[in-house]
Amino acid sequence: MSVEALRFELPPLAAYVHIPWCVRKCPYCDFNSHAAGPSLPEAEYVQALHADLRADLPYVQGRKLTSIFFGGGTPSLFSPQALERILADLEHEVGFADGIEVTLEANPGTFEQAKFRDYRSLGINRLSIGVQSFQADKLQALGRIHDGDEAVRAADMARAAGFDNFNLDLMHGLPGQSIVDALYDLEIAIAQQPTHLSWYQLTVEPNTVFWNQPPVLPEDDILWDIQEAGQALLAANGYAQYETSAYAQADRQARHNLNYWTFGDFLGLGAGAHAKLSDPQGQILRSWKTRLPKDYLDPAKAFQAGVRPLGADELPFEFLMNVLRLTAGVPAELFTQRTGLPLASLNAARHEAERRGLLQADPQRLVATPKGQLFLNDLLQLFLPDA
């Protein structure tokens, strides 16, 4: 079926930039991150990022970037000068849309706080600060290198540096955590008045220290009580849940993540970065870059490690896997705009999902019911190609 027949519309474009180094690897972390040595190959990595970007320029197709996200790893280990060069390359090669959101992940350590004002002067206008907990025993169990006081100071420093938009990352379901512990962390986080909170349950992932040496986590009934009490506390303080683990003050949702969840395009730059792109013919691709920093920096090796075109039969699942994370869902017409497929191609699975009480029976929107949010995997299974 041709792109014209499918009425495909080119989506907005964002950029994800991966900085793969940390001071040390946390035992729960399954991201592509590596302990930094005494010095980072900062200049070489910035140069490689530029070459990586230039190789991906055919996918830009005249679009300007609506958001940029520096993730890791710990991107704030890089100097402001290095980040300035990366931003300059992105603006020169692609261009920035008006009001672009530029987010940098940072840790609460004092060394990084000292650079916040420099980051703001570069045009970085949003921070995402990885707190995880404010309690010493929980931070120690998670292998974090900051303490609770540093986390509080980081929020103060962010505001003092001119950041009026910042996120705090917080975990629950931690080793030995009670409901009282979890709500204490949330209360301290809310007191810092972030515009956004990412509050998510610790999961034990393969290829982590926790996978091989599992900690004792709270029982399921405690996890459920934490979730219910925490959501009520957040709502009472003006943080509306708009995605599975994302809560925001009014009009402060993370635009970069909303682009992911509404099946927008994004460039993936850096070691191990993933991308979702539409090629000049309208084919939707998933691609990923070579994972190890030493290979990424090797001029004899290609940046791209793999690419996979998505077949028409895969697109319903791929689209809904993202948009149904949003508590309000999306307009039904977005399905055709993002995939080029007729909305009627969802009918059989959609009716079954509605019959099971997992999807709202709303012809104008694609949105999970509260039950569907709780059993999202069951809901998505109905849209798999062989379902």
mmCIF file of C-alpha atoms in Angstrom:
data_model
loop_
_atom_site.group_PDB
_atom_site.id
_atom_site.type_symbol
_atom_site.label_atom_id
_atom_site.label_comp_id
_atom_site.label_asym_id
_atom_site.label_seq_id
_atom_site.Cartn_x
_atom_site.Cartn_y
_atom_site.Cartn_z
ATOM 1 C CA MET A 1 0.000 0.000 0.000
ATOM 2 C CA SER A 2 1.445 3.374 -0.933
ATOM 3 C CA VAL A 3 2.206 6.197 1.483
ATOM 4 C CA GLU A 4 -0.273 8.392 -0.455
ATOM 5 C CA ALA A 5 -3.058 5.852 -0.005
ATOM 6 C CA LEU A 6 -2.307 5.647 3.704
ATOM 7 C CA ARG A 7 -2.481 9.455 4.128
ATOM 8 C CA PHE A 8 0.686 9.488 6.237
ATOM 9 C CA GLU A 9 1.528 12.844 7.849
ATOM 10 C CA LEU A 10 5.081 13.656 8.919
ATOM 11 C CA PRO A 11 5.094 14.040 12.741
ATOM 12 C CA PRO A 12 7.000 16.563 14.879
ATOM 13 C CA LEU A 13 10.732 15.944 15.379
ATOM 14 C CA ALA A 14 12.700 15.887 18.636
ATOM 15 C CA ALA A 15 16.261 14.864 19.523
ATOM 16 C CA TYR A 16 17.574 12.614 22.279
ATOM 17 C CA VAL A 17 21.301 12.967 23.078
ATOM 18 C CA HIS A 18 22.850 10.193 25.167
ATOM 19 C CA ILE A 19 25.860 10.831 27.410
ATOM 20 C CA PRO A 20 26.833 7.326 28.587
ATOM 21 C CA TRP A 21 29.048 8.003 31.627
ATOM 22 C CA CYS A 22 28.255 8.098 35.365
ATOM 23 C CA VAL A 23 30.407 8.526 38.441
ATOM 24 C CA ARG A 24 29.467 4.929 39.191
ATOM 25 C CA LYS A 25 26.841 2.448 38.053
ATOM 26 C CA CYS A 26 23.760 2.112 40.292
ATOM 27 C CA PRO A 27 22.737 -1.482 41.098
ATOM 28 C CA TYR A 28 19.181 -1.057 39.697
ATOM 29 C CA CYS A 29 20.201 0.685 36.456
ATOM 30 C CA ASP A 30 19.782 -1.106 33.124
ATOM 31 C CA PHE A 31 20.477 1.961 30.976
ATOM 32 C CA ASN A 32 23.526 2.163 28.746
ATOM 33 C CA SER A 33 25.780 3.809 31.321
ATOM 34 C CA HIS A 34 29.422 3.222 32.204
ATOM 35 C CA ALA A 35 31.561 4.305 35.139
ATOM 36 C CA ALA A 36 33.661 7.322 34.182
ATOM 37 C CA GLY A 37 37.407 7.097 34.470
ATOM 38 C CA PRO A 38 39.677 9.885 35.721
ATOM 39 C CA SER A 39 38.923 11.859 32.564
ATOM 40 C CA LEU A 40 36.179 11.798 29.945
ATOM 41 C CA PRO A 41 36.842 11.858 26.180
ATOM 42 C CA GLU A 42 34.583 14.887 26.047
ATOM 43 C CA ALA A 43 35.952 16.593 22.934
ATOM 44 C CA GLU A 44 36.080 13.334 20.979
ATOM 45 C CA TYR A 45 32.527 12.446 21.961
ATOM 46 C CA VAL A 46 31.182 15.863 20.945
ATOM 47 C CA GLN A 47 32.892 15.474 17.582
ATOM 48 C CA ALA A 48 31.385 12.009 17.142
ATOM 49 C CA LEU A 49 27.919 13.315 18.037
ATOM 50 C CA HIS A 50 28.234 15.904 15.276
ATOM 51 C CA ALA A 51 29.192 13.267 12.725
ATOM 52 C CA ASP A 52 26.365 11.036 13.974
ATOM 53 C CA LEU A 53 23.904 13.912 13.548
ATOM 54 C CA ARG A 54 25.088 14.640 10.022
ATOM 55 C CA ALA A 55 24.556 11.004 9.067
ATOM 56 C CA ASP A 56 20.922 11.256 10.226
ATOM 57 C CA LEU A 57 20.117 14.528 8.434
ATOM 58 C CA PRO A 58 18.186 12.792 5.594
ATOM 59 C CA TYR A 59 15.502 11.972 8.175
ATOM 60 C CA VAL A 60 14.996 15.622 9.177
ATOM 61 C CA GLN A 61 13.101 16.571 6.001
ATOM 62 C CA GLY A 62 12.879 20.260 6.707
ATOM 63 C CA ARG A 63 11.523 19.927 10.246
ATOM 64 C CA LYS A 64 12.861 21.926 13.185
ATOM 65 C CA LEU A 65 13.412 20.393 16.604
ATOM 66 C CA THR A 66 10.549 20.873 19.053
ATOM 67 C CA SER A 67 12.519 19.480 22.015
ATOM 68 C CA ILE A 68 15.930 18.153 22.996
ATOM 69 C CA PHE A 69 16.652 15.801 25.890
ATOM 70 C CA PHE A 70 20.150 15.160 27.251
ATOM 71 C CA GLY A 71 19.973 11.778 29.002
ATOM 72 C CA GLY A 72 22.370 9.221 30.313
ATOM 73 C CA GLY A 73 24.321 8.249 32.157
ATOM 74 C CA THR A 74 24.870 11.603 33.798
ATOM 75 C CA PRO A 75 24.918 14.345 31.138
ATOM 76 C CA SER A 76 25.815 16.974 33.707
ATOM 77 C CA LEU A 77 29.285 15.398 33.952
ATOM 78 C CA PHE A 78 29.991 17.167 30.664
ATOM 79 C CA SER A 79 31.223 20.732 30.823
ATOM 80 C CA PRO A 80 28.947 23.617 29.836
ATOM 81 C CA GLN A 81 31.321 24.246 26.927
ATOM 82 C CA ALA A 82 30.761 20.736 25.562
ATOM 83 C CA LEU A 83 26.974 21.042 25.866
ATOM 84 C CA GLU A 84 27.122 24.447 24.196
ATOM 85 C CA ARG A 85 28.894 22.905 21.205
ATOM 86 C CA ILE A 86 26.313 20.114 20.947
ATOM 87 C CA LEU A 87 23.449 22.597 21.035
ATOM 88 C CA ALA A 88 25.149 24.809 18.454
ATOM 89 C CA ASP A 89 25.576 21.821 16.122
ATOM 90 C CA LEU A 90 21.908 20.861 16.505
ATOM 91 C CA GLU A 91 20.733 24.394 15.841
ATOM 92 C CA HIS A 92 23.014 24.834 12.828
ATOM 93 C CA GLU A 93 22.313 21.459 11.224
ATOM 94 C CA VAL A 94 18.588 21.129 12.025
ATOM 95 C CA GLY A 95 17.220 24.315 13.577
ATOM 96 C CA PHE A 96 15.029 24.989 16.589
ATOM 97 C CA ALA A 97 11.277 25.544 16.640
ATOM 98 C CA ASP A 98 10.002 28.549 18.567
ATOM 99 C CA GLY A 99 9.722 27.795 22.272
ATOM 100 C CA ILE A 100 11.873 24.652 22.086
ATOM 101 C CA GLU A 101 12.111 22.681 25.330
ATOM 102 C CA VAL A 102 15.680 21.654 26.214
ATOM 103 C CA THR A 103 16.015 19.254 29.158
ATOM 104 C CA LEU A 104 19.181 18.116 30.901
ATOM 105 C CA GLU A 105 19.297 15.201 33.342
ATOM 106 C CA ALA A 106 21.346 16.078 36.414
ATOM 107 C CA ASN A 107 22.169 14.539 39.769
ATOM 108 C CA PRO A 108 21.891 16.422 43.072
ATOM 109 C CA GLY A 109 25.626 16.388 43.907
ATOM 110 C CA THR A 110 27.166 19.706 44.873
ATOM 111 C CA PHE A 111 29.689 19.531 41.999
ATOM 112 C CA GLU A 112 26.847 19.481 39.470
ATOM 113 C CA GLN A 113 24.807 22.181 41.199
ATOM 114 C CA ALA A 114 27.692 24.588 40.671
ATOM 115 C CA LYS A 115 27.128 24.324 36.914
ATOM 116 C CA PHE A 116 23.360 24.946 36.892
ATOM 117 C CA ARG A 117 23.639 28.663 36.109
ATOM 118 C CA ASP A 118 25.964 27.941 33.183
ATOM 119 C CA TYR A 119 23.516 25.378 31.804
ATOM 120 C CA ARG A 120 20.673 27.900 31.976
ATOM 121 C CA SER A 121 22.726 30.485 30.085
ATOM 122 C CA LEU A 122 23.164 28.003 27.207
ATOM 123 C CA GLY A 123 19.426 27.854 26.574
ATOM 124 C CA ILE A 124 18.792 24.683 28.577
ATOM 125 C CA ASN A 125 15.428 25.571 30.097
ATOM 126 C CA ARG A 126 14.429 22.428 31.984
ATOM 127 C CA LEU A 127 16.266 20.171 34.443
ATOM 128 C CA SER A 128 15.398 16.615 35.430
ATOM 129 C CA ILE A 129 17.048 15.939 38.780
ATOM 130 C CA GLY A 130 17.555 12.295 39.764
ATOM 131 C CA VAL A 131 16.657 12.288 43.469
ATOM 132 C CA GLN A 132 15.092 8.776 43.846
ATOM 133 C CA SER A 133 14.735 9.223 47.637
ATOM 134 C CA PHE A 134 15.514 11.732 50.390
ATOM 135 C CA GLN A 135 16.249 9.052 53.019
ATOM 136 C CA ALA A 136 19.802 7.951 53.772
ATOM 137 C CA ASP A 137 19.121 4.212 54.087
ATOM 138 C CA LYS A 138 17.118 4.127 50.846
ATOM 139 C CA LEU A 139 19.771 6.084 48.953
ATOM 140 C CA GLN A 140 22.447 3.734 50.235
ATOM 141 C CA ALA A 141 20.423 0.696 49.131
ATOM 142 C CA LEU A 142 20.075 2.240 45.661
ATOM 143 C CA GLY A 143 23.809 2.981 45.425
ATOM 144 C CA ARG A 144 23.242 6.730 45.087
ATOM 145 C CA ILE A 145 26.141 9.042 45.912
ATOM 146 C CA HIS A 146 24.158 12.068 47.126
ATOM 147 C CA ASP A 147 22.265 12.576 50.373
ATOM 148 C CA GLY A 148 18.844 14.022 51.081
ATOM 149 C CA ASP A 149 20.151 17.489 51.975
ATOM 150 C CA GLU A 150 21.969 17.714 48.643
ATOM 151 C CA ALA A 151 18.737 16.812 46.858
ATOM 152 C CA VAL A 152 16.881 19.648 48.594
ATOM 153 C CA ARG A 153 19.708 22.078 47.815
ATOM 154 C CA ALA A 154 19.639 21.009 44.166
ATOM 155 C CA ALA A 155 16.027 22.199 43.845
ATOM 156 C CA ASP A 156 16.961 25.507 45.495
ATOM 157 C CA MET A 157 19.965 25.901 43.205
ATOM 158 C CA ALA A 158 17.874 25.134 40.132
ATOM 159 C CA ARG A 159 15.481 27.970 40.973
ATOM 160 C CA ALA A 160 18.348 30.328 41.854
ATOM 161 C CA ALA A 161 19.950 29.566 38.469
ATOM 162 C CA GLY A 162 16.773 30.640 36.675
ATOM 163 C CA PHE A 163 15.069 27.290 36.092
ATOM 164 C CA ASP A 164 11.335 27.839 36.509
ATOM 165 C CA ASN A 165 10.658 24.398 35.051
ATOM 166 C CA PHE A 166 12.239 21.308 36.588
ATOM 167 C CA ASN A 167 11.416 17.683 37.286
ATOM 168 C CA LEU A 168 12.307 15.539 40.279
ATOM 169 C CA ASP A 169 12.747 11.804 39.651
ATOM 170 C CA LEU A 170 11.506 9.759 42.607
ATOM 171 C CA MET A 171 11.156 5.998 43.123
ATOM 172 C CA HIS A 172 8.825 3.990 45.304
ATOM 173 C CA GLY A 173 8.663 0.311 46.195
ATOM 174 C CA LEU A 174 12.227 0.523 47.498
ATOM 175 C CA PRO A 175 13.933 -2.135 49.671
ATOM 176 C CA GLY A 176 12.366 -2.038 53.131
ATOM 177 C CA GLN A 177 10.073 0.861 52.240
ATOM 178 C CA SER A 178 6.834 1.373 54.173
ATOM 179 C CA ILE A 179 3.872 3.548 53.207
ATOM 180 C CA VAL A 180 5.108 6.141 55.718
ATOM 181 C CA ASP A 181 8.565 6.132 54.075
ATOM 182 C CA ALA A 182 7.130 6.536 50.577
ATOM 183 C CA LEU A 183 4.807 9.383 51.543
ATOM 184 C CA TYR A 184 7.635 11.127 53.417
ATOM 185 C CA ASP A 185 9.708 11.157 50.217
ATOM 186 C CA LEU A 186 6.759 12.518 48.248
ATOM 187 C CA GLU A 187 6.044 15.225 50.837
ATOM 188 C CA ILE A 188 9.670 16.402 50.768
ATOM 189 C CA ALA A 189 9.629 16.408 46.952
ATOM 190 C CA ILE A 190 6.373 18.381 46.790
ATOM 191 C CA ALA A 191 7.776 20.908 49.276
ATOM 192 C CA GLN A 192 10.493 21.740 46.719
ATOM 193 C CA GLN A 193 7.731 22.890 44.337
ATOM 194 C CA PRO A 194 8.961 21.195 41.167
ATOM 195 C CA THR A 195 6.769 21.759 38.126
ATOM 196 C CA HIS A 196 6.904 18.032 37.329
ATOM 197 C CA LEU A 197 7.368 14.785 39.237
ATOM 198 C CA SER A 198 8.313 11.408 37.776
ATOM 199 C CA TRP A 199 7.188 8.938 40.442
ATOM 200 C CA TYR A 200 7.685 5.343 39.469
ATOM 201 C CA GLN A 201 8.035 1.933 41.057
ATOM 202 C CA LEU A 202 11.441 0.281 41.282
ATOM 203 C CA THR A 203 11.565 -2.759 39.021
ATOM 204 C CA VAL A 204 14.354 -5.310 38.971
ATOM 205 C CA GLU A 205 15.688 -5.547 35.426
ATOM 206 C CA PRO A 206 18.009 -8.096 33.765
ATOM 207 C CA ASN A 207 21.689 -7.198 33.444
ATOM 208 C CA THR A 208 21.736 -5.292 36.737
ATOM 209 C CA VAL A 209 23.297 -5.999 40.123
ATOM 210 C CA PHE A 210 19.800 -6.218 41.624
ATOM 211 C CA TRP A 211 18.890 -8.933 39.121
ATOM 212 C CA ASN A 212 21.757 -11.117 40.313
ATOM 213 C CA GLN A 213 21.480 -10.066 43.971
ATOM 214 C CA PRO A 214 17.774 -9.270 44.434
ATOM 215 C CA PRO A 215 16.895 -6.964 47.326
ATOM 216 C CA VAL A 216 13.873 -7.629 49.536
ATOM 217 C CA LEU A 217 11.099 -5.426 48.135
ATOM 218 C CA PRO A 218 7.722 -4.581 49.700
ATOM 219 C CA GLU A 219 4.845 -7.040 49.330
ATOM 220 C CA ASP A 220 2.263 -6.429 46.611
ATOM 221 C CA ASP A 221 -0.399 -5.168 49.014
ATOM 222 C CA ILE A 222 2.024 -2.570 50.405
ATOM 223 C CA LEU A 223 2.966 -1.522 46.861
ATOM 224 C CA TRP A 224 -0.716 -1.070 46.033
ATOM 225 C CA ASP A 225 -1.325 1.011 49.171
ATOM 226 C CA ILE A 226 1.729 3.169 48.375
ATOM 227 C CA GLN A 227 0.468 3.757 44.850
ATOM 228 C CA GLU A 228 -3.039 4.766 45.946
ATOM 229 C CA ALA A 229 -1.912 6.987 48.826
ATOM 230 C CA GLY A 230 0.805 8.633 46.737
ATOM 231 C CA GLN A 231 -1.513 9.426 43.850
ATOM 232 C CA ALA A 232 -4.003 10.988 46.252
ATOM 233 C CA LEU A 233 -1.263 13.110 47.846
ATOM 234 C CA LEU A 234 0.008 14.301 44.476
ATOM 235 C CA ALA A 235 -3.473 15.191 43.245
ATOM 236 C CA ALA A 236 -4.235 17.093 46.465
ATOM 237 C CA ASN A 237 -1.117 19.211 45.849
ATOM 238 C CA GLY A 238 -1.913 20.110 42.251
ATOM 239 C CA TYR A 239 0.079 17.423 40.427
ATOM 240 C CA ALA A 240 -2.185 15.833 37.832
ATOM 241 C CA GLN A 241 -1.247 12.398 36.547
ATOM 242 C CA TYR A 242 -1.049 12.549 32.770
ATOM 243 C CA GLU A 243 0.981 9.399 32.092
ATOM 244 C CA THR A 244 1.661 6.103 33.878
ATOM 245 C CA SER A 245 4.396 7.576 36.111
ATOM 246 C CA ALA A 246 4.327 11.309 35.286
ATOM 247 C CA TYR A 247 2.619 14.063 37.282
ATOM 248 C CA ALA A 248 2.681 17.754 36.475
ATOM 249 C CA GLN A 249 1.387 21.128 37.511
ATOM 250 C CA ALA A 250 -1.003 22.748 35.043
ATOM 251 C CA ASP A 251 0.546 23.155 31.560
ATOM 252 C CA ARG A 252 3.882 21.740 32.741
ATOM 253 C CA GLN A 253 3.823 18.315 31.118
ATOM 254 C CA ALA A 254 7.178 17.262 29.635
ATOM 255 C CA ARG A 255 6.875 18.155 25.960
ATOM 256 C CA HIS A 256 9.737 15.870 24.974
ATOM 257 C CA ASN A 257 8.093 12.846 26.564
ATOM 258 C CA LEU A 258 4.705 13.812 25.142
ATOM 259 C CA ASN A 259 6.326 13.594 21.723
ATOM 260 C CA TYR A 260 7.344 9.989 22.477
ATOM 261 C CA TRP A 261 3.905 9.104 23.796
ATOM 262 C CA THR A 262 2.079 10.616 20.819
ATOM 263 C CA PHE A 263 4.259 8.662 18.363
ATOM 264 C CA GLY A 264 6.315 11.622 17.192
ATOM 265 C CA ASP A 265 9.699 11.245 15.519
ATOM 266 C CA PHE A 266 12.967 11.613 17.406
ATOM 267 C CA LEU A 267 16.612 11.475 16.443
ATOM 268 C CA GLY A 268 18.739 9.269 18.696
ATOM 269 C CA LEU A 269 22.306 10.550 19.016
ATOM 270 C CA GLY A 270 25.093 9.006 21.070
ATOM 271 C CA ALA A 271 26.234 5.566 22.189
ATOM 272 C CA GLY A 272 23.286 3.186 22.430
ATOM 273 C CA ALA A 273 20.679 5.845 21.589
ATOM 274 C CA HIS A 274 17.427 4.670 20.021
ATOM 275 C CA ALA A 275 15.378 6.579 17.462
ATOM 276 C CA LYS A 276 11.968 6.488 15.832
ATOM 277 C CA LEU A 277 12.065 8.107 12.404
ATOM 278 C CA SER A 278 10.116 8.401 9.205
ATOM 279 C CA ASP A 279 12.167 8.043 6.052
ATOM 280 C CA PRO A 280 11.669 10.196 2.927
ATOM 281 C CA GLN A 281 9.176 7.644 1.558
ATOM 282 C CA GLY A 282 7.099 7.679 4.748
ATOM 283 C CA GLN A 283 8.307 4.312 6.071
ATOM 284 C CA ILE A 284 8.503 4.316 9.872
ATOM 285 C CA LEU A 285 11.785 3.024 11.271
ATOM 286 C CA ARG A 286 13.194 2.038 14.640
ATOM 287 C CA SER A 287 16.969 2.400 14.777
ATOM 288 C CA TRP A 288 19.715 2.210 17.384
ATOM 289 C CA LYS A 289 23.342 3.266 17.661
ATOM 290 C CA THR A 290 26.383 1.219 18.618
ATOM 291 C CA ARG A 291 26.318 0.709 22.368
ATOM 292 C CA LEU A 292 29.866 0.793 23.758
ATOM 293 C CA PRO A 293 31.468 4.237 23.947
ATOM 294 C CA LYS A 294 34.805 2.900 22.656
ATOM 295 C CA ASP A 295 33.078 1.550 19.541
ATOM 296 C CA TYR A 296 31.041 4.715 19.082
ATOM 297 C CA LEU A 297 34.261 6.728 19.164
ATOM 298 C CA ASP A 298 36.055 4.406 16.705
ATOM 299 C CA PRO A 299 36.082 6.171 13.299
ATOM 300 C CA ALA A 300 36.400 2.789 11.585
ATOM 301 C CA LYS A 301 32.978 1.700 12.893
ATOM 302 C CA ALA A 302 29.517 2.843 11.892
ATOM 303 C CA PHE A 303 27.382 4.793 14.341
ATOM 304 C CA GLN A 304 24.229 2.897 13.458
ATOM 305 C CA ALA A 305 24.115 -0.618 14.905
ATOM 306 C CA GLY A 306 20.717 -1.564 13.522
ATOM 307 C CA VAL A 307 17.550 -0.395 11.849
ATOM 308 C CA ARG A 308 14.159 -2.050 11.618
ATOM 309 C CA PRO A 309 11.309 -0.859 9.390
ATOM 310 C CA LEU A 310 7.922 -1.291 11.023
ATOM 311 C CA GLY A 311 5.418 -3.270 8.987
ATOM 312 C CA ALA A 312 1.830 -2.078 8.625
ATOM 313 C CA ASP A 313 0.688 -4.981 10.824
ATOM 314 C CA GLU A 314 2.982 -3.796 13.652
ATOM 315 C CA LEU A 315 1.906 -0.164 13.651
ATOM 316 C CA PRO A 316 -1.309 -0.479 15.709
ATOM 317 C CA PHE A 317 0.586 -2.076 18.610
ATOM 318 C CA GLU A 318 3.554 0.312 18.308
ATOM 319 C CA PHE A 319 1.262 3.356 18.253
ATOM 320 C CA LEU A 320 -0.991 2.237 21.092
ATOM 321 C CA MET A 321 1.925 1.052 23.239
ATOM 322 C CA ASN A 322 2.816 4.733 23.515
ATOM 323 C CA VAL A 323 -0.444 6.678 23.429
ATOM 324 C CA LEU A 324 -2.339 4.480 25.892
ATOM 325 C CA ARG A 325 0.183 5.383 28.589
ATOM 326 C CA LEU A 326 -1.448 8.823 28.574
ATOM 327 C CA THR A 327 -4.311 8.969 31.068
ATOM 328 C CA ALA A 328 -6.360 11.131 28.675
ATOM 329 C CA GLY A 329 -5.392 9.123 25.597
ATOM 330 C CA VAL A 330 -5.326 10.887 22.221
ATOM 331 C CA PRO A 331 -7.792 11.963 19.531
ATOM 332 C CA ALA A 332 -8.680 8.919 17.432
ATOM 333 C CA GLU A 333 -7.700 10.740 14.238
ATOM 334 C CA LEU A 334 -4.075 10.832 15.427
ATOM 335 C CA PHE A 335 -3.820 7.124 14.607
ATOM 336 C CA THR A 336 -4.158 7.787 10.877
ATOM 337 C CA GLN A 337 -1.982 10.899 11.017
ATOM 338 C CA ARG A 338 0.895 9.032 12.669
ATOM 339 C CA THR A 339 0.618 5.633 10.958
ATOM 340 C CA GLY A 340 -1.160 6.286 7.670
ATOM 341 C CA LEU A 341 -3.548 3.422 8.430
ATOM 342 C CA PRO A 342 -7.346 3.789 8.431
ATOM 343 C CA LEU A 343 -8.890 3.969 11.886
ATOM 344 C CA ALA A 344 -11.182 1.118 10.877
ATOM 345 C CA SER A 345 -8.182 -1.243 10.937
ATOM 346 C CA LEU A 346 -8.448 -1.131 14.756
ATOM 347 C CA ASN A 347 -12.133 -2.019 14.860
ATOM 348 C CA ALA A 348 -12.033 -5.709 15.805
ATOM 349 C CA ALA A 349 -9.461 -5.348 18.588
ATOM 350 C CA ARG A 350 -10.962 -2.045 19.699
ATOM 351 C CA HIS A 351 -14.431 -3.554 20.147
ATOM 352 C CA GLU A 352 -12.998 -6.487 22.095
ATOM 353 C CA ALA A 353 -11.055 -4.107 24.366
ATOM 354 C CA GLU A 354 -14.231 -2.097 24.974
ATOM 355 C CA ARG A 355 -16.173 -5.302 25.723
ATOM 356 C CA ARG A 356 -13.591 -6.242 28.369
ATOM 357 C CA GLY A 357 -13.778 -2.793 29.940
ATOM 358 C CA LEU A 358 -10.154 -1.949 29.041
ATOM 359 C CA LEU A 359 -10.792 0.774 26.453
ATOM 360 C CA GLN A 360 -13.335 3.557 26.651
ATOM 361 C CA ALA A 361 -16.182 3.329 24.132
ATOM 362 C CA ASP A 362 -15.516 6.797 22.719
ATOM 363 C CA PRO A 363 -15.459 7.081 18.893
ATOM 364 C CA GLN A 364 -13.522 10.368 19.111
ATOM 365 C CA ARG A 365 -10.672 9.229 21.372
ATOM 366 C CA LEU A 366 -8.367 6.308 22.022
ATOM 367 C CA VAL A 367 -8.114 6.139 25.804
ATOM 368 C CA ALA A 368 -7.781 3.333 28.323
ATOM 369 C CA THR A 369 -10.300 2.967 31.120
ATOM 370 C CA PRO A 370 -8.979 3.018 34.705
ATOM 371 C CA LYS A 371 -9.051 -0.791 34.511
ATOM 372 C CA GLY A 372 -7.154 -0.639 31.206
ATOM 373 C CA GLN A 373 -4.492 1.559 32.812
ATOM 374 C CA LEU A 374 -4.014 -1.051 35.533
ATOM 375 C CA PHE A 375 -3.878 -3.916 33.024
ATOM 376 C CA LEU A 376 -2.170 -2.106 30.167
ATOM 377 C CA ASN A 377 -0.247 -5.156 28.976
ATOM 378 C CA ASP A 378 -3.484 -7.118 28.668
ATOM 379 C CA LEU A 379 -5.010 -4.268 26.695
ATOM 380 C CA LEU A 380 -2.054 -3.989 24.321
ATOM 381 C CA GLN A 381 -1.988 -7.754 23.690
ATOM 382 C CA LEU A 382 -5.272 -7.374 21.818
ATOM 383 C CA PHE A 383 -3.526 -5.221 19.196
ATOM 384 C CA LEU A 384 -0.564 -7.520 18.494
ATOM 385 C CA PRO A 385 -0.339 -8.646 14.836
ATOM 386 C CA ASP A 386 -1.257 -12.260 15.644
ATOM 387 C CA ALA A 387 -3.855 -11.526 18.320
#
